[in-house]
mmCIF file of N, CA, C and O in Angstrom:
data_model
loop_
_atom_site.group_PDB
_atom_site.id
_atom_site.type_symbol
_atom_site.label_atom_id
_atom_site.label_comp_id
_atom_site.label_asym_id
_atom_site.label_seq_id
_atom_site.Cartn_x
_atom_site.Cartn_y
_atom_site.Cartn_z
ATOM 1 N N MET A 1 194.821 85.639 48.276
ATOM 2 C CA MET A 1 194.013 86.725 48.789
ATOM 3 C C MET A 1 192.647 86.186 49.203
ATOM 4 O O MET A 1 192.079 85.320 48.548
ATOM 5 N N LYS A 2 192.113 86.702 50.281
ATOM 6 C CA LYS A 2 190.840 86.247 50.827
ATOM 7 C C LYS A 2 189.676 86.633 49.924
ATOM 8 O O LYS A 2 189.629 87.728 49.380
ATOM 9 N N ARG A 3 188.739 85.716 49.774
ATOM 10 C CA ARG A 3 187.516 85.969 49.004
ATOM 11 C C ARG A 3 186.369 86.050 50.005
ATOM 12 O O ARG A 3 186.213 85.189 50.864
ATOM 13 N N TYR A 4 185.567 87.097 49.882
ATOM 14 C CA TYR A 4 184.435 87.315 50.767
ATOM 15 C C TYR A 4 183.143 86.934 50.061
ATOM 16 O O TYR A 4 183.047 87.022 48.835
ATOM 17 N N ARG A 5 182.131 86.538 50.858
ATOM 18 C CA ARG A 5 180.817 86.207 50.312
ATOM 19 C C ARG A 5 179.748 86.771 51.243
ATOM 20 O O ARG A 5 179.797 86.535 52.454
ATOM 21 N N ALA A 6 178.805 87.511 50.654
ATOM 22 C CA ALA A 6 177.738 88.124 51.442
ATOM 23 C C ALA A 6 176.409 87.945 50.735
ATOM 24 O O ALA A 6 176.300 88.159 49.525
ATOM 25 N N VAL A 7 175.409 87.577 51.509
ATOM 26 C CA VAL A 7 174.049 87.469 50.987
ATOM 27 C C VAL A 7 173.209 88.545 51.683
ATOM 28 O O VAL A 7 173.171 88.631 52.904
ATOM 29 N N PHE A 8 172.609 89.390 50.873
ATOM 30 C CA PHE A 8 171.750 90.461 51.360
ATOM 31 C C PHE A 8 170.301 89.998 51.258
ATOM 32 O O PHE A 8 169.926 89.337 50.288
ATOM 33 N N HIS A 9 169.481 90.376 52.234
ATOM 34 C CA HIS A 9 168.096 89.933 52.312
ATOM 35 C C HIS A 9 167.178 91.157 52.268
ATOM 36 O O HIS A 9 167.219 91.998 53.157
ATOM 37 N N LEU A 10 166.356 91.233 51.229
ATOM 38 C CA LEU A 10 165.451 92.371 51.054
ATOM 39 C C LEU A 10 164.009 91.890 51.081
ATOM 40 O O LEU A 10 163.591 91.123 50.209
ATOM 41 N N THR A 11 163.255 92.339 52.082
ATOM 42 C CA THR A 11 161.840 91.957 52.210
ATOM 43 C C THR A 11 160.886 93.129 52.053
ATOM 44 O O THR A 11 159.689 92.921 51.924
ATOM 45 N N GLU A 12 161.407 94.359 52.083
ATOM 46 C CA GLU A 12 160.559 95.551 52.031
ATOM 47 C C GLU A 12 161.015 96.457 50.893
ATOM 48 O O GLU A 12 162.186 96.831 50.840
ATOM 49 N N ILE A 13 160.101 96.828 50.027
ATOM 50 C CA ILE A 13 160.446 97.694 48.902
ATOM 51 C C ILE A 13 160.994 99.035 49.394
ATOM 52 O O ILE A 13 161.862 99.630 48.759
ATOM 53 N N GLU A 14 160.531 99.482 50.542
ATOM 54 C CA GLU A 14 160.989 100.762 51.090
ATOM 55 C C GLU A 14 162.473 100.746 51.450
ATOM 56 O O GLU A 14 163.085 101.797 51.603
ATOM 57 N N ARG A 15 163.049 99.584 51.582
ATOM 58 C CA ARG A 15 164.457 99.465 51.953
ATOM 59 C C ARG A 15 165.344 99.118 50.754
ATOM 60 O O ARG A 15 166.542 98.876 50.905
ATOM 61 N N ALA A 16 164.759 99.104 49.562
ATOM 62 C CA ALA A 16 165.503 98.703 48.360
ATOM 63 C C ALA A 16 166.688 99.622 48.091
ATOM 64 O O ALA A 16 167.796 99.140 47.816
ATOM 65 N N ASN A 17 166.485 100.914 48.156
ATOM 66 C CA ASN A 17 167.584 101.849 47.877
ATOM 67 C C ASN A 17 168.715 101.658 48.887
ATOM 68 O O ASN A 17 169.888 101.624 48.514
ATOM 69 N N LEU A 18 168.371 101.489 50.151
ATOM 70 C CA LEU A 18 169.367 101.245 51.188
ATOM 71 C C LEU A 18 170.137 99.951 50.906
ATOM 72 O O LEU A 18 171.368 99.927 50.975
ATOM 73 N N ALA A 19 169.414 98.893 50.571
ATOM 74 C CA ALA A 19 170.062 97.606 50.291
ATOM 75 C C ALA A 19 171.012 97.715 49.102
ATOM 76 O O ALA A 19 172.148 97.238 49.160
ATOM 77 N N LEU A 20 170.566 98.347 48.030
ATOM 78 C CA LEU A 20 171.404 98.478 46.837
ATOM 79 C C LEU A 20 172.630 99.347 47.111
ATOM 80 O O LEU A 20 173.722 99.059 46.625
ATOM 81 N N ASN A 21 172.444 100.398 47.907
ATOM 82 C CA ASN A 21 173.590 101.227 48.291
ATOM 83 C C ASN A 21 174.574 100.440 49.156
ATOM 84 O O ASN A 21 175.793 100.575 49.001
ATOM 85 N N ASN A 22 174.055 99.615 50.066
ATOM 86 C CA ASN A 22 174.925 98.776 50.902
ATOM 87 C C ASN A 22 175.738 97.822 50.042
ATOM 88 O O ASN A 22 176.937 97.621 50.286
ATOM 89 N N VAL A 23 175.102 97.225 49.041
ATOM 90 C CA VAL A 23 175.800 96.315 48.131
ATOM 91 C C VAL A 23 176.913 97.072 47.406
ATOM 92 O O VAL A 23 178.055 96.609 47.331
ATOM 93 N N ASN A 24 176.584 98.235 46.879
ATOM 94 C CA ASN A 24 177.571 99.034 46.154
ATOM 95 C C ASN A 24 178.735 99.435 47.059
ATOM 96 O O ASN A 24 179.904 99.376 46.656
ATOM 97 N N ASN A 25 178.425 99.821 48.285
ATOM 98 C CA ASN A 25 179.464 100.212 49.237
ATOM 99 C C ASN A 25 180.385 99.038 49.585
ATOM 100 O O ASN A 25 181.597 99.209 49.711
ATOM 101 N N LEU A 26 179.806 97.850 49.722
ATOM 102 C CA LEU A 26 180.618 96.679 50.024
ATOM 103 C C LEU A 26 181.552 96.345 48.863
ATOM 104 O O LEU A 26 182.725 96.037 49.070
ATOM 105 N N LEU A 27 181.042 96.440 47.649
ATOM 106 C CA LEU A 27 181.883 96.220 46.469
ATOM 107 C C LEU A 27 183.040 97.220 46.432
ATOM 108 O O LEU A 27 184.179 96.857 46.130
ATOM 109 N N ALA A 28 182.748 98.472 46.754
ATOM 110 C CA ALA A 28 183.771 99.515 46.735
ATOM 111 C C ALA A 28 184.827 99.264 47.811
ATOM 112 O O ALA A 28 186.023 99.454 47.573
ATOM 113 N N GLU A 29 184.386 98.819 48.977
ATOM 114 C CA GLU A 29 185.324 98.611 50.080
ATOM 115 C C GLU A 29 186.201 97.367 49.887
ATOM 116 O O GLU A 29 187.417 97.417 50.083
ATOM 117 N N LEU A 30 185.584 96.254 49.515
ATOM 118 C CA LEU A 30 186.324 95.000 49.429
ATOM 119 C C LEU A 30 186.903 94.721 48.051
ATOM 120 O O LEU A 30 187.802 93.903 47.923
ATOM 121 N N GLY A 31 186.370 95.387 47.036
ATOM 122 C CA GLY A 31 186.836 95.170 45.665
ATOM 123 C C GLY A 31 185.953 94.181 44.936
ATOM 124 O O GLY A 31 185.649 93.107 45.458
ATOM 125 N N GLU A 32 185.543 94.555 43.740
ATOM 126 C CA GLU A 32 184.639 93.713 42.946
ATOM 127 C C GLU A 32 185.199 92.317 42.715
ATOM 128 O O GLU A 32 184.444 91.352 42.633
ATOM 129 N N ASP A 33 186.505 92.211 42.633
ATOM 130 C CA ASP A 33 187.123 90.912 42.363
ATOM 131 C C ASP A 33 187.389 90.109 43.637
ATOM 132 O O ASP A 33 187.911 89.003 43.578
ATOM 133 N N GLN A 34 187.013 90.647 44.792
ATOM 134 C CA GLN A 34 187.271 89.976 46.064
ATOM 135 C C GLN A 34 186.010 89.557 46.810
ATOM 136 O O GLN A 34 186.103 88.982 47.892
ATOM 137 N N VAL A 35 184.838 89.866 46.246
ATOM 138 C CA VAL A 35 183.607 89.573 46.980
ATOM 139 C C VAL A 35 182.526 89.036 46.042
ATOM 140 O O VAL A 35 182.365 89.528 44.927
ATOM 141 N N ASP A 36 181.851 87.991 46.507
ATOM 142 C CA ASP A 36 180.664 87.476 45.830
ATOM 143 C C ASP A 36 179.465 87.995 46.605
ATOM 144 O O ASP A 36 179.422 87.862 47.840
ATOM 145 N N ILE A 37 178.513 88.573 45.890
ATOM 146 C CA ILE A 37 177.333 89.127 46.543
ATOM 147 C C ILE A 37 176.085 88.611 45.856
ATOM 148 O O ILE A 37 175.997 88.575 44.632
ATOM 149 N N GLU A 38 175.122 88.243 46.689
ATOM 150 C CA GLU A 38 173.820 87.818 46.208
ATOM 151 C C GLU A 38 172.768 88.620 46.981
ATOM 152 O O GLU A 38 172.874 88.765 48.197
ATOM 153 N N LEU A 39 171.785 89.154 46.262
ATOM 154 C CA LEU A 39 170.665 89.844 46.900
ATOM 155 C C LEU A 39 169.439 88.971 46.732
ATOM 156 O O LEU A 39 168.969 88.752 45.610
ATOM 157 N N VAL A 40 168.946 88.446 47.845
ATOM 158 C CA VAL A 40 167.765 87.598 47.847
ATOM 159 C C VAL A 40 166.565 88.464 48.202
ATOM 160 O O VAL A 40 166.552 89.127 49.235
ATOM 161 N N THR A 41 165.563 88.441 47.319
ATOM 162 C CA THR A 41 164.346 89.220 47.566
ATOM 163 C C THR A 41 163.177 88.278 47.809
ATOM 164 O O THR A 41 163.038 87.251 47.148
ATOM 165 N N ASN A 42 162.378 88.635 48.792
ATOM 166 C CA ASN A 42 161.111 87.944 49.001
ATOM 167 C C ASN A 42 160.114 88.934 49.576
ATOM 168 O O ASN A 42 160.449 90.092 49.815
ATOM 169 N N SER A 43 158.882 88.490 49.715
ATOM 170 C CA SER A 43 157.790 89.346 50.150
ATOM 171 C C SER A 43 157.737 90.589 49.240
ATOM 172 O O SER A 43 157.952 90.472 48.038
ATOM 173 N N GLU A 44 157.490 91.762 49.791
ATOM 174 C CA GLU A 44 157.391 92.993 48.988
ATOM 175 C C GLU A 44 158.728 93.413 48.384
ATOM 176 O O GLU A 44 158.776 94.217 47.461
ATOM 177 N N GLY A 45 159.816 92.853 48.884
ATOM 178 C CA GLY A 45 161.146 93.184 48.371
ATOM 179 C C GLY A 45 161.351 92.795 46.918
ATOM 180 O O GLY A 45 162.204 93.368 46.232
ATOM 181 N N ILE A 46 160.557 91.831 46.430
ATOM 182 C CA ILE A 46 160.717 91.423 45.033
ATOM 183 C C ILE A 46 160.454 92.571 44.070
ATOM 184 O O ILE A 46 160.985 92.601 42.967
ATOM 185 N N LYS A 47 159.648 93.533 44.496
ATOM 186 C CA LYS A 47 159.284 94.656 43.623
ATOM 187 C C LYS A 47 160.483 95.523 43.245
ATOM 188 O O LYS A 47 160.419 96.282 42.283
ATOM 189 N N ALA A 48 161.580 95.385 43.959
ATOM 190 C CA ALA A 48 162.801 96.131 43.614
ATOM 191 C C ALA A 48 163.387 95.646 42.295
ATOM 192 O O ALA A 48 164.198 96.341 41.686
ATOM 193 N N LEU A 49 162.972 94.463 41.845
ATOM 194 C CA LEU A 49 163.530 93.879 40.631
ATOM 195 C C LEU A 49 162.572 93.931 39.441
ATOM 196 O O LEU A 49 162.781 93.256 38.438
ATOM 197 N N LEU A 50 161.554 94.777 39.541
ATOM 198 C CA LEU A 50 160.613 94.937 38.434
ATOM 199 C C LEU A 50 161.282 95.603 37.233
ATOM 200 O O LEU A 50 162.069 96.545 37.398
ATOM 201 N N LYS A 51 160.936 95.126 36.038
ATOM 202 C CA LYS A 51 161.472 95.731 34.802
ATOM 203 C C LYS A 51 161.149 97.215 34.725
ATOM 204 O O LYS A 51 161.971 98.014 34.296
ATOM 205 N N ALA A 52 159.947 97.565 35.105
ATOM 206 C CA ALA A 52 159.502 98.956 34.995
ATOM 207 C C ALA A 52 159.700 99.735 36.295
ATOM 208 O O ALA A 52 159.186 100.838 36.433
ATOM 209 N N GLY A 53 160.445 99.172 37.219
ATOM 210 C CA GLY A 53 160.622 99.820 38.509
ATOM 211 C C GLY A 53 161.731 100.855 38.534
ATOM 212 O O GLY A 53 162.568 100.918 37.624
ATOM 213 N N PRO A 54 161.764 101.659 39.587
ATOM 214 C CA PRO A 54 162.742 102.744 39.698
ATOM 215 C C PRO A 54 164.172 102.267 39.970
ATOM 216 O O PRO A 54 165.104 103.060 39.875
ATOM 217 N N TYR A 55 164.362 101.000 40.303
ATOM 218 C CA TYR A 55 165.694 100.507 40.653
ATOM 219 C C TYR A 55 166.354 99.730 39.520
ATOM 220 O O TYR A 55 167.457 99.220 39.672
ATOM 221 N N ARG A 56 165.676 99.639 38.385
ATOM 222 C CA ARG A 56 166.152 98.837 37.249
ATOM 223 C C ARG A 56 167.593 99.169 36.867
ATOM 224 O O ARG A 56 168.428 98.284 36.713
ATOM 225 N N ASP A 57 167.913 100.444 36.708
ATOM 226 C CA ASP A 57 169.260 100.834 36.274
ATOM 227 C C ASP A 57 170.316 100.512 37.328
ATOM 228 O O ASP A 57 171.400 100.015 37.007
ATOM 229 N N LYS A 58 169.995 100.792 38.580
ATOM 230 C CA LYS A 58 170.941 100.511 39.671
ATOM 231 C C LYS A 58 171.197 99.006 39.777
ATOM 232 O O LYS A 58 172.338 98.572 39.951
ATOM 233 N N VAL A 59 170.146 98.217 39.634
ATOM 234 C CA VAL A 59 170.283 96.760 39.663
ATOM 235 C C VAL A 59 171.145 96.294 38.489
ATOM 236 O O VAL A 59 172.035 95.456 38.648
ATOM 237 N N GLY A 60 170.899 96.850 37.311
ATOM 238 C CA GLY A 60 171.684 96.495 36.127
ATOM 239 C C GLY A 60 173.162 96.810 36.306
ATOM 240 O O GLY A 60 174.029 96.011 35.921
ATOM 241 N N ASP A 61 173.454 97.966 36.896
ATOM 242 C CA ASP A 61 174.850 98.348 37.151
ATOM 243 C C ASP A 61 175.527 97.371 38.106
ATOM 244 O O ASP A 61 176.680 96.973 37.893
ATOM 245 N N LEU A 62 174.802 96.964 39.146
ATOM 246 C CA LEU A 62 175.376 96.025 40.112
ATOM 247 C C LEU A 62 175.536 94.632 39.504
ATOM 248 O O LEU A 62 176.519 93.945 39.780
ATOM 249 N N ALA A 63 174.589 94.234 38.684
ATOM 250 C CA ALA A 63 174.696 92.935 38.014
ATOM 251 C C ALA A 63 175.931 92.901 37.115
ATOM 252 O O ALA A 63 176.620 91.881 37.030
ATOM 253 N N ALA A 64 176.225 94.026 36.472
ATOM 254 C CA ALA A 64 177.414 94.112 35.621
ATOM 255 C C ALA A 64 178.697 93.957 36.434
ATOM 256 O O ALA A 64 179.743 93.585 35.897
ATOM 257 N N LYS A 65 178.608 94.219 37.732
ATOM 258 C CA LYS A 65 179.755 94.060 38.630
ATOM 259 C C LYS A 65 179.789 92.664 39.255
ATOM 260 O O LYS A 65 180.602 92.396 40.132
ATOM 261 N N GLY A 66 178.857 91.806 38.830
ATOM 262 C CA GLY A 66 178.864 90.424 39.302
ATOM 263 C C GLY A 66 177.871 90.080 40.388
ATOM 264 O O GLY A 66 177.852 88.949 40.876
ATOM 265 N N VAL A 67 177.038 91.025 40.796
ATOM 266 C CA VAL A 67 176.050 90.743 41.842
ATOM 267 C C VAL A 67 174.937 89.870 41.268
ATOM 268 O O VAL A 67 174.452 90.111 40.165
ATOM 269 N N ARG A 68 174.566 88.859 42.022
ATOM 270 C CA ARG A 68 173.487 87.946 41.620
ATOM 271 C C ARG A 68 172.204 88.389 42.315
ATOM 272 O O ARG A 68 172.211 88.671 43.519
ATOM 273 N N PHE A 69 171.099 88.418 41.563
ATOM 274 C CA PHE A 69 169.806 88.829 42.095
ATOM 275 C C PHE A 69 168.837 87.655 42.051
ATOM 276 O O PHE A 69 168.729 86.965 41.032
ATOM 277 N N VAL A 70 168.126 87.442 43.168
ATOM 278 C CA VAL A 70 167.272 86.272 43.325
ATOM 279 C C VAL A 70 165.861 86.693 43.725
ATOM 280 O O VAL A 70 165.680 87.540 44.590
ATOM 281 N N LEU A 71 164.876 86.048 43.074
ATOM 282 C CA LEU A 71 163.453 86.254 43.357
ATOM 283 C C LEU A 71 162.869 84.990 43.982
ATOM 284 O O LEU A 71 163.121 83.888 43.496
ATOM 285 N N CYS A 72 162.066 85.148 44.993
ATOM 286 C CA CYS A 72 161.385 84.035 45.642
ATOM 287 C C CYS A 72 160.112 83.689 44.866
ATOM 288 O O CYS A 72 159.232 84.544 44.699
ATOM 289 N N SER A 73 159.997 82.451 44.402
ATOM 290 C CA SER A 73 158.816 82.053 43.628
ATOM 291 C C SER A 73 157.551 82.055 44.484
ATOM 292 O O SER A 73 156.462 82.346 43.987
ATOM 293 N N LYS A 74 157.686 81.770 45.758
ATOM 294 C CA LYS A 74 156.521 81.791 46.654
ATOM 295 C C LYS A 74 155.969 83.212 46.790
ATOM 296 O O LYS A 74 154.760 83.422 46.829
ATOM 297 N N SER A 75 156.859 84.189 46.829
ATOM 298 C CA SER A 75 156.422 85.587 46.897
ATOM 299 C C SER A 75 155.754 86.019 45.592
ATOM 300 O O SER A 75 154.776 86.761 45.614
ATOM 301 N N LEU A 76 156.295 85.547 44.468
ATOM 302 C CA LEU A 76 155.663 85.845 43.177
ATOM 303 C C LEU A 76 154.211 85.374 43.189
ATOM 304 O O LEU A 76 153.307 86.116 42.794
ATOM 305 N N ARG A 77 154.004 84.141 43.631
ATOM 306 C CA ARG A 77 152.635 83.595 43.674
ATOM 307 C C ARG A 77 151.766 84.357 44.670
ATOM 308 O O ARG A 77 150.624 84.688 44.373
ATOM 309 N N ALA A 78 152.290 84.619 45.854
ATOM 310 C CA ALA A 78 151.510 85.290 46.892
ATOM 311 C C ALA A 78 151.071 86.692 46.466
ATOM 312 O O ALA A 78 149.960 87.129 46.787
ATOM 313 N N LEU A 79 151.936 87.376 45.718
ATOM 314 C CA LEU A 79 151.621 88.734 45.269
ATOM 315 C C LEU A 79 150.954 88.749 43.889
ATOM 316 O O LEU A 79 150.714 89.815 43.327
ATOM 317 N N LYS A 80 150.694 87.540 43.362
ATOM 318 C CA LYS A 80 150.031 87.387 42.061
ATOM 319 C C LYS A 80 150.771 88.148 40.945
ATOM 320 O O LYS A 80 150.177 88.875 40.168
ATOM 321 N N MET A 81 152.084 87.961 40.928
ATOM 322 C CA MET A 81 152.929 88.606 39.926
ATOM 323 C C MET A 81 153.545 87.529 39.043
ATOM 324 O O MET A 81 153.651 86.368 39.441
ATOM 325 N N LYS A 82 153.934 87.926 37.849
ATOM 326 C CA LYS A 82 154.496 86.992 36.873
ATOM 327 C C LYS A 82 155.998 87.243 36.713
ATOM 328 O O LYS A 82 156.460 88.378 36.772
ATOM 329 N N GLU A 83 156.722 86.169 36.455
ATOM 330 C CA GLU A 83 158.168 86.257 36.274
ATOM 331 C C GLU A 83 158.524 87.236 35.154
ATOM 332 O O GLU A 83 159.545 87.927 35.226
ATOM 333 N N GLU A 84 157.695 87.345 34.141
ATOM 334 C CA GLU A 84 157.945 88.220 32.991
ATOM 335 C C GLU A 84 157.969 89.705 33.364
ATOM 336 O O GLU A 84 158.453 90.531 32.603
ATOM 337 N N GLU A 85 157.418 90.057 34.522
ATOM 338 C CA GLU A 85 157.400 91.452 34.971
ATOM 339 C C GLU A 85 158.752 91.907 35.527
ATOM 340 O O GLU A 85 158.966 93.088 35.767
ATOM 341 N N PHE A 86 159.655 90.956 35.713
ATOM 342 C CA PHE A 86 160.913 91.236 36.396
ATOM 343 C C PHE A 86 162.090 91.228 35.435
ATOM 344 O O PHE A 86 162.036 90.641 34.365
ATOM 345 N N ILE A 87 163.162 91.893 35.837
ATOM 346 C CA ILE A 87 164.360 91.956 35.010
ATOM 347 C C ILE A 87 164.848 90.538 34.710
ATOM 348 O O ILE A 87 164.731 89.644 35.550
ATOM 349 N N THR A 88 165.367 90.363 33.528
ATOM 350 C CA THR A 88 165.735 89.021 33.080
ATOM 351 C C THR A 88 166.948 88.455 33.823
ATOM 352 O O THR A 88 167.116 87.239 33.852
ATOM 353 N N ILE A 89 167.754 89.310 34.421
ATOM 354 C CA ILE A 89 168.927 88.808 35.147
ATOM 355 C C ILE A 89 168.562 88.199 36.500
ATOM 356 O O ILE A 89 169.379 87.515 37.101
ATOM 357 N N ALA A 90 167.335 88.461 36.973
ATOM 358 C CA ALA A 90 166.908 87.911 38.261
ATOM 359 C C ALA A 90 166.617 86.425 38.108
ATOM 360 O O ALA A 90 165.924 86.008 37.192
ATOM 361 N N GLU A 91 167.162 85.636 39.013
ATOM 362 C CA GLU A 91 166.939 84.192 39.004
ATOM 363 C C GLU A 91 165.838 83.847 39.997
ATOM 364 O O GLU A 91 165.869 84.282 41.150
ATOM 365 N N VAL A 92 164.867 83.083 39.554
ATOM 366 C CA VAL A 92 163.779 82.654 40.427
ATOM 367 C C VAL A 92 164.196 81.356 41.122
ATOM 368 O O VAL A 92 164.655 80.415 40.470
ATOM 369 N N VAL A 93 164.051 81.348 42.440
ATOM 370 C CA VAL A 93 164.357 80.158 43.230
ATOM 371 C C VAL A 93 163.071 79.687 43.912
ATOM 372 O O VAL A 93 162.137 80.471 44.088
ATOM 373 N N PRO A 94 163.011 78.418 44.308
ATOM 374 C CA PRO A 94 161.791 77.910 44.933
ATOM 375 C C PRO A 94 161.382 78.688 46.184
ATOM 376 O O PRO A 94 160.198 78.912 46.430
ATOM 377 N N SER A 95 162.367 79.118 46.964
ATOM 378 C CA SER A 95 162.073 79.811 48.221
ATOM 379 C C SER A 95 163.222 80.754 48.573
ATOM 380 O O SER A 95 164.384 80.334 48.590
ATOM 381 N N GLY A 96 162.881 81.996 48.862
ATOM 382 C CA GLY A 96 163.907 82.945 49.287
ATOM 383 C C GLY A 96 164.536 82.520 50.602
ATOM 384 O O GLY A 96 165.753 82.602 50.781
ATOM 385 N N THR A 97 163.719 82.030 51.508
ATOM 386 C CA THR A 97 164.227 81.579 52.803
ATOM 387 C C THR A 97 165.166 80.393 52.629
ATOM 388 O O THR A 97 166.233 80.330 53.254
ATOM 389 N N GLY A 98 164.792 79.484 51.760
ATOM 390 C CA GLY A 98 165.659 78.337 51.476
ATOM 391 C C GLY A 98 167.006 78.773 50.918
ATOM 392 O O GLY A 98 168.058 78.231 51.289
ATOM 393 N N GLU A 99 166.976 79.755 50.023
ATOM 394 C CA GLU A 99 168.215 80.280 49.436
ATOM 395 C C GLU A 99 169.105 80.889 50.515
ATOM 396 O O GLU A 99 170.321 80.694 50.526
ATOM 397 N N LEU A 100 168.499 81.626 51.443
ATOM 398 C CA LEU A 100 169.261 82.238 52.533
ATOM 399 C C LEU A 100 169.902 81.180 53.430
ATOM 400 O O LEU A 100 171.071 81.302 53.805
ATOM 401 N N VAL A 101 169.156 80.148 53.748
ATOM 402 C CA VAL A 101 169.687 79.076 54.590
ATOM 403 C C VAL A 101 170.840 78.377 53.890
ATOM 404 O O VAL A 101 171.879 78.100 54.505
ATOM 405 N N LYS A 102 170.696 78.108 52.604
ATOM 406 C CA LYS A 102 171.779 77.470 51.849
ATOM 407 C C LYS A 102 173.041 78.311 51.893
ATOM 408 O O LYS A 102 174.143 77.803 52.142
ATOM 409 N N ARG A 103 172.914 79.600 51.613
ATOM 410 C CA ARG A 103 174.084 80.475 51.598
ATOM 411 C C ARG A 103 174.741 80.563 52.983
ATOM 412 O O ARG A 103 175.964 80.504 53.098
ATOM 413 N N GLN A 104 173.926 80.697 54.025
ATOM 414 C CA GLN A 104 174.507 80.796 55.363
ATOM 415 C C GLN A 104 175.199 79.494 55.763
ATOM 416 O O GLN A 104 176.256 79.517 56.404
ATOM 417 N N THR A 105 174.654 78.367 55.358
ATOM 418 C CA THR A 105 175.277 77.079 55.632
ATOM 419 C C THR A 105 176.623 76.973 54.920
ATOM 420 O O THR A 105 177.556 76.332 55.414
ATOM 421 N N GLU A 106 176.731 77.635 53.759
ATOM 422 C CA GLU A 106 177.981 77.650 52.997
ATOM 423 C C GLU A 106 178.979 78.676 53.540
ATOM 424 O O GLU A 106 180.067 78.833 52.995
ATOM 425 N N GLY A 107 178.592 79.407 54.587
ATOM 426 C CA GLY A 107 179.504 80.353 55.211
ATOM 427 C C GLY A 107 179.375 81.797 54.739
ATOM 428 O O GLY A 107 180.218 82.629 55.073
ATOM 429 N N TRP A 108 178.350 82.101 53.960
ATOM 430 C CA TRP A 108 178.145 83.480 53.499
ATOM 431 C C TRP A 108 177.705 84.352 54.668
ATOM 432 O O TRP A 108 176.918 83.921 55.530
ATOM 433 N N ALA A 109 178.187 85.590 54.714
ATOM 434 C CA ALA A 109 177.740 86.555 55.707
ATOM 435 C C ALA A 109 176.336 87.016 55.353
ATOM 436 O O ALA A 109 176.034 87.271 54.188
ATOM 437 N N TYR A 110 175.461 87.097 56.349
ATOM 438 C CA TYR A 110 174.073 87.520 56.148
ATOM 439 C C TYR A 110 173.949 88.999 56.493
ATOM 440 O O TYR A 110 174.364 89.429 57.579
ATOM 441 N N VAL A 111 173.364 89.775 55.574
ATOM 442 C CA VAL A 111 173.170 91.210 55.789
ATOM 443 C C VAL A 111 171.708 91.543 55.504
ATOM 444 O O VAL A 111 171.191 91.218 54.439
ATOM 445 N N ARG A 112 171.075 92.195 56.462
ATOM 446 C CA ARG A 112 169.690 92.631 56.260
ATOM 447 C C ARG A 112 169.617 94.128 56.523
ATOM 448 O O ARG A 112 169.529 94.568 57.656
ATOM 449 N N PRO A 113 169.666 94.914 55.434
ATOM 450 C CA PRO A 113 169.616 96.370 55.593
ATOM 451 C C PRO A 113 168.285 96.847 56.153
ATOM 452 O O PRO A 113 167.290 96.219 55.979
#
């Protein structure tokens, strides 16, 4: 059976709900066991992964379904935020853009809600 891979790119906090809904819809359509999904956040999009943010529960539910969440360390520094402010399941990478390029080079579908 075919395995799908999609990397979602979130740069704007205002689009967080749309991005998370898109991820959930893709899981529902293709099947949780048939798709690998990663949500890469950078710029203001990192705020979707705040511990005290409004998306915490939705992010937790998606993580339980196997979705990987990524924070850009350059955005953390630029916005003067600390890693401790974010959900523990979020992985910090050196660069969100670098992560996107790596995934696309590996053949992942790029989605920008």
